[in-house]
Amino acid sequence: MFRNFVLIFLVSSTVNSLNILVYSPIFAASHTNFMARLADTLTEAGHNVTFLAPVMDERRKSQLGVKITKDVVLVEQDEEMKHHLSPVDDDMALYWKTEVTPWNMNTIFSVFTDSMRQGCANFLRNKDVYDSMKSRNFDVGIYEPLSVCGLGFMYAIGIRRTISASSCVFYDSVLNVVGEPLELSHVPAQTSKFGEDMSLSERVHNYQMSKALEGVNFKGFEVETKLYQEHFDVPDWRELMLDSSFHFVNAIPYLDFPRTVTQKTISIGGISIDMEFIESQKLSKEWSDVLDTRKHNMLISFGSLVRSQDMPIEWRRGLLEAIRSEPNVTFIWKYESDDVSWAKGVSNIHFSKWVPQTALLNHPRLSAFLTHGGLGSTTELAFLGKPALMVPIFADQERNANMLARHGGVRVFQKNNLENVKTAIHDVLFNKDYLKHAKKLAELLNNQPTHPKNQVVNHLEFAGKFGPFPEMNSRGIDLGFIQKNLIDVYFVLYAPYFVGYFAVFLVVLWFVRAKEVFRKVKDL
Ligand SMILES: *[C@@H]1O[C@H](CO)[C@@H](O)[C@H](O)[C@H]1NC(C)=O
Ligand SMILES: *[C@@H]1O[C@H](CO)[C@@H](O)[C@H](O)[C@H]1NC(C)=O
């Protein structure tokens, strides 16, 4: 079914081609790749797509992720930005040991917010880009609501039809602004550590994490608004965000925690998964030989943002001990450094700086995965149906891990406990229940009734023709806490009862008193 949809969608896209601007700051692979998939999906459907990419992180500008979209406009860093920017890489090792809390979130994410702000200022200073973009008469603009710099810019160059696209399941900061309820009593916030069944103290923490992240984002948005308002006469970011025609979110309804969304919110999770391509991949002889060495194979990868080589040595030793205790399993570890002397004498590890992740996950000889739970890897894992041990490091990874664990195919493990990971690894490798549940989920996901690519193309074309849709904006955002939560209505409905009961109470009290007084008078 998944595949038939692709065919239908390729054939049926005969509408006039639209000029589309995709604004994607270059700072982290997971965000860029998602925006690149959107761009390529629209290019594939016959639209004229420009991928506008301000460089926030110099080292990532060769990894834009766009494959068939040809019009890529890189906005290079000028001298002023280079001068102000703190190096990002050196700080990433911190994330292994740092526990993100509501109180340190501001500091923890300051590397990102700082580079976002510098990048925004740099982007807006670039007059050539402004002129060139303005002349292209874009019909629709797509931005990620992690920054509002591009959103203000789009308004300035005359784009009135925008679509927000979150590479995460959602951003807490966006929901309140666009009138979507964030039900923190049973929906884990983006950076929450818990699942949907929370104790009171967990709900308190969930709430605090959500508000802290919202605070970080709001602060960034305010700064960016000031920046773009220095250049252009453009409304506040809240107004612009609310006026987005649709909100694409990288969530899969069948996979995510159930939650209430607005009618503008369109789930397009799984858009990065190209099953046809994954199944067509052939493993090289070298990788094939690695898989054939032992009966079982486990892939270990912590993604590209936080490096395995920076993992605290005692945790690496814990993993090493677990590996040593499984002589029938080859562990393929995505590892960045050539210096692996700390693993000397353990023969069943295969270190590699690069791994063909989806080809391996799809291979019958691969038994299990150990992953940090970035949303990209989490989605691939869900679609390819392998058991996994998920060891979240930071950001939304804990939520992703808990989200997948609900379906029974994976087990979540705390990074702080990596010294004692042995039994968990054995469990995931040899307890057949994980495999059974993982396969069941994969089959479901591969047979969903809608295809994310169709959702993107259809909604974009609709927005391009008829958007924006102010009629779809919830009136709820204009209401205060009392009105929104019906507290005034409860008051009107139930206050008479209280007044009535109170009156009866007073009368009874009066009688009791009167009786006592009467008795006392009589006794005298
Ligand atoms: C597509 O965009 C490019 C670059 O702006 C422009 O030269 C070209 O004319 C556009 N094509 C259409 C069909 O609008
Ligand atoms: C490894 O496999 C062999 C042969 O199947 C088996 O006899 C042995 O017990 C296994 N070792 C472990 C530690 O599972």
Tab-separated table of C-alpha atoms and ligand atoms in Angstrom, residues 295 325-328 426, ligand 2:
chain	number	residue	atom	x	y	z
A	295	LYS	CA	25.563	-16.020	14.458
A	325	SER	CA	30.274	-11.547	27.501
A	326	GLU	CA	28.506	-12.224	24.172
A	327	PRO	CA	31.071	-14.175	22.122
A	328	ASN	CA	28.417	-15.267	19.613
A	426	HIS	CA	21.453	-9.862	26.472
B	2	LIG	C1	27.713	-19.647	21.616
B	2	LIG	O1	27.194	-20.581	20.683
B	2	LIG	C2	27.540	-21.905	20.936
B	2	LIG	C3	27.060	-22.754	19.777
B	2	LIG	O2	25.724	-22.462	19.461
B	2	LIG	C4	26.943	-22.353	22.269
B	2	LIG	O3	27.296	-23.683	22.559
B	2	LIG	C5	27.452	-21.432	23.362
B	2	LIG	O4	26.832	-21.731	24.587
B	2	LIG	C6	27.185	-19.968	23.010
B	2	LIG	N1	27.828	-19.108	23.986
B	2	LIG	C7	27.159	-18.170	24.678
B	2	LIG	C8	27.935	-17.409	25.689
B	2	LIG	O5	25.981	-17.934	24.500
